[in-house]
Coordinates of N, CA and C in Angstrom, one line a residue:
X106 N 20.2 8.2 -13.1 CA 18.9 8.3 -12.4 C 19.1 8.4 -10.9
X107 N 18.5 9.2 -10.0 CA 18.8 9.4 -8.9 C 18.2 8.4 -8.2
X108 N 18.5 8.4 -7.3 CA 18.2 6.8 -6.1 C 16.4 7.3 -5.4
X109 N 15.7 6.1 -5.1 CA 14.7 6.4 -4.7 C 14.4 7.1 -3.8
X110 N 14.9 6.6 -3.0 CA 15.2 8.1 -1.3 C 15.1 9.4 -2.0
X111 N 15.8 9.7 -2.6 CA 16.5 11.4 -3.1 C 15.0 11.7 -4.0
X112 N 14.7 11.0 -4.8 CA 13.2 11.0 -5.9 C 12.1 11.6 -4.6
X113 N 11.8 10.5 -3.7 CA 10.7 10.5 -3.4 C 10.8 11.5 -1.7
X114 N 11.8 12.3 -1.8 CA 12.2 13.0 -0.7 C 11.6 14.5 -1.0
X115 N 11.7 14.7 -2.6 CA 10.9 16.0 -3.1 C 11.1 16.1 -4.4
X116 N 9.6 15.0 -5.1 CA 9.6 14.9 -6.6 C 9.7 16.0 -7.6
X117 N 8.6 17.2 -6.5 CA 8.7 18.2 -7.4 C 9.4 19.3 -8.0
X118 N 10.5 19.4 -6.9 CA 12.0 20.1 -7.2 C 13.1 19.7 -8.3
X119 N 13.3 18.3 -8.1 CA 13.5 17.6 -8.7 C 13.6 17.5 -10.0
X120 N 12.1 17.2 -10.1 CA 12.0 17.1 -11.8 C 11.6 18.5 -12.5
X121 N 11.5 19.5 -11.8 CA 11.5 20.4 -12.3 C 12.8 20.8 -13.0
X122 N 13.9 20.9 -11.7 CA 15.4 20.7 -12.0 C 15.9 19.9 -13.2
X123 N 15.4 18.4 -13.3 CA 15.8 17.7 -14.1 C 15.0 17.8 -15.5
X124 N 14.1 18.1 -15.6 CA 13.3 18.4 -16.6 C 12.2 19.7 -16.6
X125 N 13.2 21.0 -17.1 CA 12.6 22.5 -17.2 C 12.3 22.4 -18.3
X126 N 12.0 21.6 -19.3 CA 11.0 22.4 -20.5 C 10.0 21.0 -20.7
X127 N 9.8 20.7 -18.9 CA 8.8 19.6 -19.1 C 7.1 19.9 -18.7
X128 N 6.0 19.4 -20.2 CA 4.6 19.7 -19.8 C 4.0 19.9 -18.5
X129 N 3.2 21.2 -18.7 CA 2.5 21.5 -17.5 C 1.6 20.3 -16.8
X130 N 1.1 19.7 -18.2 CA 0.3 18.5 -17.5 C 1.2 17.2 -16.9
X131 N 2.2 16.9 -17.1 CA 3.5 16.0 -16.2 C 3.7 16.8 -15.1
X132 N 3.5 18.0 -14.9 CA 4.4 18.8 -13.7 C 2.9 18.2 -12.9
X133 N 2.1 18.7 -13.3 CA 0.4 18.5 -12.2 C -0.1 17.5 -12.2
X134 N 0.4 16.4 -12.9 CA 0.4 14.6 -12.4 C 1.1 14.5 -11.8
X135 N 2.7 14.7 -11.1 CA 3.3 14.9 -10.5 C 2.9 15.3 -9.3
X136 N 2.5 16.7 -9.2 CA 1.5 17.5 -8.1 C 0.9 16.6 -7.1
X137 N -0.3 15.9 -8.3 CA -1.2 15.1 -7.7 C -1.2 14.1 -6.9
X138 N 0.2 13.4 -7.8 CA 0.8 11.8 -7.4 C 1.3 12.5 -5.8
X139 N 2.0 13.4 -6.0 CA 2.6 14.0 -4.4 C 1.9 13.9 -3.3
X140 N 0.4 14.9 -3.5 CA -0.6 15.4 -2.9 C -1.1 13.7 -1.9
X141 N -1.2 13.1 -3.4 CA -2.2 11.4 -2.7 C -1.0 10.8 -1.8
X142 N 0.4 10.9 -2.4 CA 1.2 10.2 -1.6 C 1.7 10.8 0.0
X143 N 1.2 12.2 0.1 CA 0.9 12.6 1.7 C -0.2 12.4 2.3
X144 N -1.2 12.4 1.9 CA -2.5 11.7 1.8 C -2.7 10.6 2.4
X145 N -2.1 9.7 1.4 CA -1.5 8.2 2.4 C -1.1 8.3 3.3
X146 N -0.2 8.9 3.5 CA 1.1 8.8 4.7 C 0.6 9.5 5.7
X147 N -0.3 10.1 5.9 CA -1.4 11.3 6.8 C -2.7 9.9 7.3
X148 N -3.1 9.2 6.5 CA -3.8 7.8 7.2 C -3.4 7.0 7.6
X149 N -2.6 6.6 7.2 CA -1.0 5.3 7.7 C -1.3 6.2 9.3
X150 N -0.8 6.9 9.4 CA -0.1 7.3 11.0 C -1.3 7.3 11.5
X151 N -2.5 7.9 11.1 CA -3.0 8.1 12.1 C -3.7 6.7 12.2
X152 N -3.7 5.9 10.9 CA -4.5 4.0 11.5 C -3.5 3.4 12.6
X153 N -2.3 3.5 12.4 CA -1.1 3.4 13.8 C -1.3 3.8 14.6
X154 N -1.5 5.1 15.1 CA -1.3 5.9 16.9 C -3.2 5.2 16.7
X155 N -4.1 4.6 16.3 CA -5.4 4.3 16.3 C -5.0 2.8 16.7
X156 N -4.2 1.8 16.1 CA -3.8 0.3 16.5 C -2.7 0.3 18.0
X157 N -2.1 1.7 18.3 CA -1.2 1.0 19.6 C -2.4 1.7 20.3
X158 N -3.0 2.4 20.2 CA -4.0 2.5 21.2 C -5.0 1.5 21.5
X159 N -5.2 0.7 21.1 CA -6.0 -0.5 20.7 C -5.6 -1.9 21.6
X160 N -3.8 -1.7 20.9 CA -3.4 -2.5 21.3 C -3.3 -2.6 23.1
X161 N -2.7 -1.4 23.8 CA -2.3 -0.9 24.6 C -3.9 -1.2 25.6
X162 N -5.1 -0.9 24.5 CA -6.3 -1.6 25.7 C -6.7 -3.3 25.5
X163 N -6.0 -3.5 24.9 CA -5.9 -5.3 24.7 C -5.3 -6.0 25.9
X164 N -4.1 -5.2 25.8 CA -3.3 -5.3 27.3 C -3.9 -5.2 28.4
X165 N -4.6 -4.3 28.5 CA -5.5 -3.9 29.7 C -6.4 -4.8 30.2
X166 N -7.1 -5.4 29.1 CA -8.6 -6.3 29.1 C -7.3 -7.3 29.6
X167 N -6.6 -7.9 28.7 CA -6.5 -9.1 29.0 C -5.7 -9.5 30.5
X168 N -5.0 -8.5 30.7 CA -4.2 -8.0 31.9 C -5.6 -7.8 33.2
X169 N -6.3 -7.5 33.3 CA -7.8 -7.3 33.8 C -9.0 -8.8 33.9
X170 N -8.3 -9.7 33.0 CA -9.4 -10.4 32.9 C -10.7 -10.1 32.2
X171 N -10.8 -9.3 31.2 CA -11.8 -8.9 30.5 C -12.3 -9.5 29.3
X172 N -13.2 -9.5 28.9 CA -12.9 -9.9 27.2 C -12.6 -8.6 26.3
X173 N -11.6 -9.3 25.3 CA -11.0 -8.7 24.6 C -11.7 -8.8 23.0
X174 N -12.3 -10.0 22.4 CA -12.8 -9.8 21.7 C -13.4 -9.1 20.5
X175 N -13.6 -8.2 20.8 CA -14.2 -6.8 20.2 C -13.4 -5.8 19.7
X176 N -12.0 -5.9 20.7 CA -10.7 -4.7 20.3 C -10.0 -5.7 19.4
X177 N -9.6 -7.1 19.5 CA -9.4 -7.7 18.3 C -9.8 -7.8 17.3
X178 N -11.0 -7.3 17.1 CA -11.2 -7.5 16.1 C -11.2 -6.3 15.4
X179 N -11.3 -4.8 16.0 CA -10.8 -3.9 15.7 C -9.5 -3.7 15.1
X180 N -8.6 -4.3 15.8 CA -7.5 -4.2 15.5 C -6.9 -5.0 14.2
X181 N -7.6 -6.0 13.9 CA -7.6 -6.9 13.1 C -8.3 -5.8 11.7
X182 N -8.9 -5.1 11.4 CA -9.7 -4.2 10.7 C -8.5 -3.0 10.6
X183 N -8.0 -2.6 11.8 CA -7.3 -1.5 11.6 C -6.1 -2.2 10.8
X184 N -5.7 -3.3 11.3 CA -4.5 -3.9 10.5 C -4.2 -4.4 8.9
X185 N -5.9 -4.3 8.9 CA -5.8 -4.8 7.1 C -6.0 -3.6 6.2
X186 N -6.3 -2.3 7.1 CA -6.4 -1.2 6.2 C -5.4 -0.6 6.5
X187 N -4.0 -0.6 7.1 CA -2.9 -0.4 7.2 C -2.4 -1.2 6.0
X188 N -2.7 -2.5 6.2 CA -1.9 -2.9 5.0 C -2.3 -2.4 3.8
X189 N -3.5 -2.3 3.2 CA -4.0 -1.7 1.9 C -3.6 -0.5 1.6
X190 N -3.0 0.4 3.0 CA -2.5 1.8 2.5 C -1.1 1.9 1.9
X191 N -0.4 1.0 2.9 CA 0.6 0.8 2.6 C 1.0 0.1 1.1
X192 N 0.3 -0.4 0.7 CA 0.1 -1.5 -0.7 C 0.0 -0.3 -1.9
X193 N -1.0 0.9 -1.1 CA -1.5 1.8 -2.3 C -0.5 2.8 -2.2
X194 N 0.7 2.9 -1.1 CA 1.4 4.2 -1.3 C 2.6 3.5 -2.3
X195 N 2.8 2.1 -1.8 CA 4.1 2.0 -2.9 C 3.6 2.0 -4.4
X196 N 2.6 2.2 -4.7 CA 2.2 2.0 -6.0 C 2.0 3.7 -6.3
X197 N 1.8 4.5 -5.4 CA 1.7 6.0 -5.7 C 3.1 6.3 -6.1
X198 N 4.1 5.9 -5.0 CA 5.4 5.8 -5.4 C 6.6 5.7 -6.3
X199 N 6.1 4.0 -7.0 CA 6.1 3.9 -8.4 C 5.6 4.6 -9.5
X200 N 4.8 5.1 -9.3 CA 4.1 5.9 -10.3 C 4.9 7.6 -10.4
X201 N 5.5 8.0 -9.1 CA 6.3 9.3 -9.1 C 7.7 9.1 -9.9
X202 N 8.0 7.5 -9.0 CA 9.0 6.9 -9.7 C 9.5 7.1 -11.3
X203 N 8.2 6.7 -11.7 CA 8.3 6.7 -13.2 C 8.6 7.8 -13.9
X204 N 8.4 8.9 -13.2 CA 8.7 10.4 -14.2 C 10.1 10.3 -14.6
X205 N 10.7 10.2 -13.8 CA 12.3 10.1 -13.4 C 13.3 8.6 -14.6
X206 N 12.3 8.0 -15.3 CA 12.6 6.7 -15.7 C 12.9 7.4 -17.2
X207 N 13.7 6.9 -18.0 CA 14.2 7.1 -19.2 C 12.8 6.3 -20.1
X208 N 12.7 7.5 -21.0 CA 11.2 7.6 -22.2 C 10.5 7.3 -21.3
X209 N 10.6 8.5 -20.7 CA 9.2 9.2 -20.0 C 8.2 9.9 -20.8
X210 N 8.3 10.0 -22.2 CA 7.9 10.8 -22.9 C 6.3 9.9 -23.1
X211 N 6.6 9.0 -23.2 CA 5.0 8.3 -22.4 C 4.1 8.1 -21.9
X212 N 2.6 7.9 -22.0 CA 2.1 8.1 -20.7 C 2.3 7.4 -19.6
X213 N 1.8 7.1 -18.8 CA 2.0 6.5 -17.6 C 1.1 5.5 -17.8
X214 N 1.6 4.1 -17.7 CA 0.6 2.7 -17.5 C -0.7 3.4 -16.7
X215 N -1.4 3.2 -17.5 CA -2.6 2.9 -16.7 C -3.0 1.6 -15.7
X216 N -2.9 1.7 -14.0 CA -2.8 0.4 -13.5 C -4.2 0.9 -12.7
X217 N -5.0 -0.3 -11.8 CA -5.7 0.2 -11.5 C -5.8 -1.5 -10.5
X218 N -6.5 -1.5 -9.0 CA -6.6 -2.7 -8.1 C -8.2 -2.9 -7.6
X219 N -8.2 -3.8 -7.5 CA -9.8 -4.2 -7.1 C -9.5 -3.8 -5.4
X220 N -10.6 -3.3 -4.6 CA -10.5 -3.4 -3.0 C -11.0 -4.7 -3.1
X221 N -10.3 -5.4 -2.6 CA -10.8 -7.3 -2.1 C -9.7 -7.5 -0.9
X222 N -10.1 -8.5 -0.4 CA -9.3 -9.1 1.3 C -7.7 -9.3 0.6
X223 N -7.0 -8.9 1.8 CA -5.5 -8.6 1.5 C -4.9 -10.2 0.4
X224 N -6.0 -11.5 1.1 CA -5.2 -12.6 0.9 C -5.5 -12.4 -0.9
X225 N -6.1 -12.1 -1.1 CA -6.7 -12.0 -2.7 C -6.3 -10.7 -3.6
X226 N -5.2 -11.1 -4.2 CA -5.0 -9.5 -4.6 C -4.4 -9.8 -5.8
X227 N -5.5 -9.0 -6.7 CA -4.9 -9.2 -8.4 C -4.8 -7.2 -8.4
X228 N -4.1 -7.7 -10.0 CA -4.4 -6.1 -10.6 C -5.1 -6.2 -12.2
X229 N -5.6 -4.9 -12.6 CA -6.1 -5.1 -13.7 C -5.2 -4.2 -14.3
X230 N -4.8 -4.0 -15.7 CA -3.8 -3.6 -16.6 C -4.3 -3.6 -17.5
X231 N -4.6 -2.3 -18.2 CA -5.1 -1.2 -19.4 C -4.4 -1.2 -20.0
X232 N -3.4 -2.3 -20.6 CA -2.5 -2.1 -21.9 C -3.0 -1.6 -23.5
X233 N -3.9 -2.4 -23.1 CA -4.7 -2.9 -24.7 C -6.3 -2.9 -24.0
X234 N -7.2 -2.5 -24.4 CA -8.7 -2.6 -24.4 C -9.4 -3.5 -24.3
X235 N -8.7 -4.3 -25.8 CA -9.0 -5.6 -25.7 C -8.7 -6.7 -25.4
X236 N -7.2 -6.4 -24.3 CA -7.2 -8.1 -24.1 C -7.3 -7.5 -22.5
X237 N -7.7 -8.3 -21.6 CA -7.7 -8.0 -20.1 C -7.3 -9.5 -19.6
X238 N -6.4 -9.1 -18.3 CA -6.0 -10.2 -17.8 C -6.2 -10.2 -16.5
X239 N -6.6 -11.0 -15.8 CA -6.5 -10.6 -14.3 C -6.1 -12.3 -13.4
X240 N -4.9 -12.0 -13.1 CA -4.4 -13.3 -12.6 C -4.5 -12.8 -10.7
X241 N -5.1 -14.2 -9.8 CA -5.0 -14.0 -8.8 C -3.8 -14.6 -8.6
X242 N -3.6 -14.1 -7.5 CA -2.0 -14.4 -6.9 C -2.3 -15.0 -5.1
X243 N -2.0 -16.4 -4.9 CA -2.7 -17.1 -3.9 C -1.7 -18.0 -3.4
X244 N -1.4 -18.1 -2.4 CA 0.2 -18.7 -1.8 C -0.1 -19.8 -0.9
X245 N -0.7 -21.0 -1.4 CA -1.3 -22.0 -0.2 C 0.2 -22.8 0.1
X246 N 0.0 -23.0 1.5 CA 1.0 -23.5 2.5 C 0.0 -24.5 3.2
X247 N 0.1 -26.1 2.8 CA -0.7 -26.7 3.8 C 0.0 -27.5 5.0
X248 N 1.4 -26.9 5.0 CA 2.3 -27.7 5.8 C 1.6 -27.7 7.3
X249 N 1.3 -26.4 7.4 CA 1.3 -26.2 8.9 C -0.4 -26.6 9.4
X250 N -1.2 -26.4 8.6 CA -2.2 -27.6 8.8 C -2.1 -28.9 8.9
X251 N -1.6 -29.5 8.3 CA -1.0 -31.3 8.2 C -0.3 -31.4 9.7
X252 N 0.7 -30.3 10.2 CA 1.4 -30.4 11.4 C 0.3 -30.7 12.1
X253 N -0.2 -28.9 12.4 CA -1.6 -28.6 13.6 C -2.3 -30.7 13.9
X254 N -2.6 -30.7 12.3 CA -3.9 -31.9 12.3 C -2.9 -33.3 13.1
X255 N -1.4 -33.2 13.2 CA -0.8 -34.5 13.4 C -0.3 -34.5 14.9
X256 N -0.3 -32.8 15.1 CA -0.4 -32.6 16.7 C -1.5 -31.8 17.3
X257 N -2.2 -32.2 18.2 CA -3.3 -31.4 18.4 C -2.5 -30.6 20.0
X258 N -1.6 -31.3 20.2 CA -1.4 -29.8 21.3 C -0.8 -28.8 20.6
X259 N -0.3 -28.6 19.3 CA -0.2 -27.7 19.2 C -0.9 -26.2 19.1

């Protein structure tokens, strides 16, 4: 199996190369998965050159004496939908990934994510119809509150 770099550098050459007497409908899920995963990568950059611009007037305000409040919170907005893109390209990824995986002759999991706040993030999983699972995944740390509350100059 080729390494991920080399896969996801040009899926579609690739698995053409590696699989020529493979379904038209695999080649154009392929296509697609491609299409969304530049897609992504065409938002990503431009939510970026949108957050150092942001940032770069945060600097300014605060460097100025201004309030800054408002581009924080922009930036705070632009940063969580950076992360959701990035959340949704490695999953586009995986999914290109998979062509390339031995008994491919399968479909492809059906996975599918709720949009909710970055800290709350389950997935739902179409294995079976009837059983659905959806576990949250939630990482409490109350060390550093116990600290905060034991030092207040912190």
């Amino acid at each position: 199996m080729p390494q991920t770099k080399h896969i996801l550098s040009n899926p579609l050459a690739l698995f053409a190369a590696q699989f020529p007497d493979a379904e038209a409908v695999k080649k154009k899920r392929l296509a697609e998965l491609c299409n969304q995963k530049e897609a992504l990568k065409n938002q990503s950059r431009a939510i970026q050159t949108q957050t150092k611009i942001i940032s770069r007037k945060i600097g300014e305000a605060k460097k100025n004496n201004q309030p800054a409040t408002e581009l924080i919170e922009s930036m705070q907005t632009h940063s969580k939908q950076s992360r959701q893109l990035q959340a949704e390209l490695k999953k586009v990824e995986a999914n290109i990934q998979d062509f390339f995986s031995p008994g491919d002759d399968k479909d492809l999991a059906k996975t599918s994510s709720a949009e909710v706040d970055i800290d709350r993030r389950y997935c739902v999983t179409e294995d079976s119809p009837a059983k659905l699972s959806i576990e949250l995944l939630v990482k409490e740390d109350n060390a550093w509150n116990e600290y905060v509350a034991g030092h207040p100059a912190a």
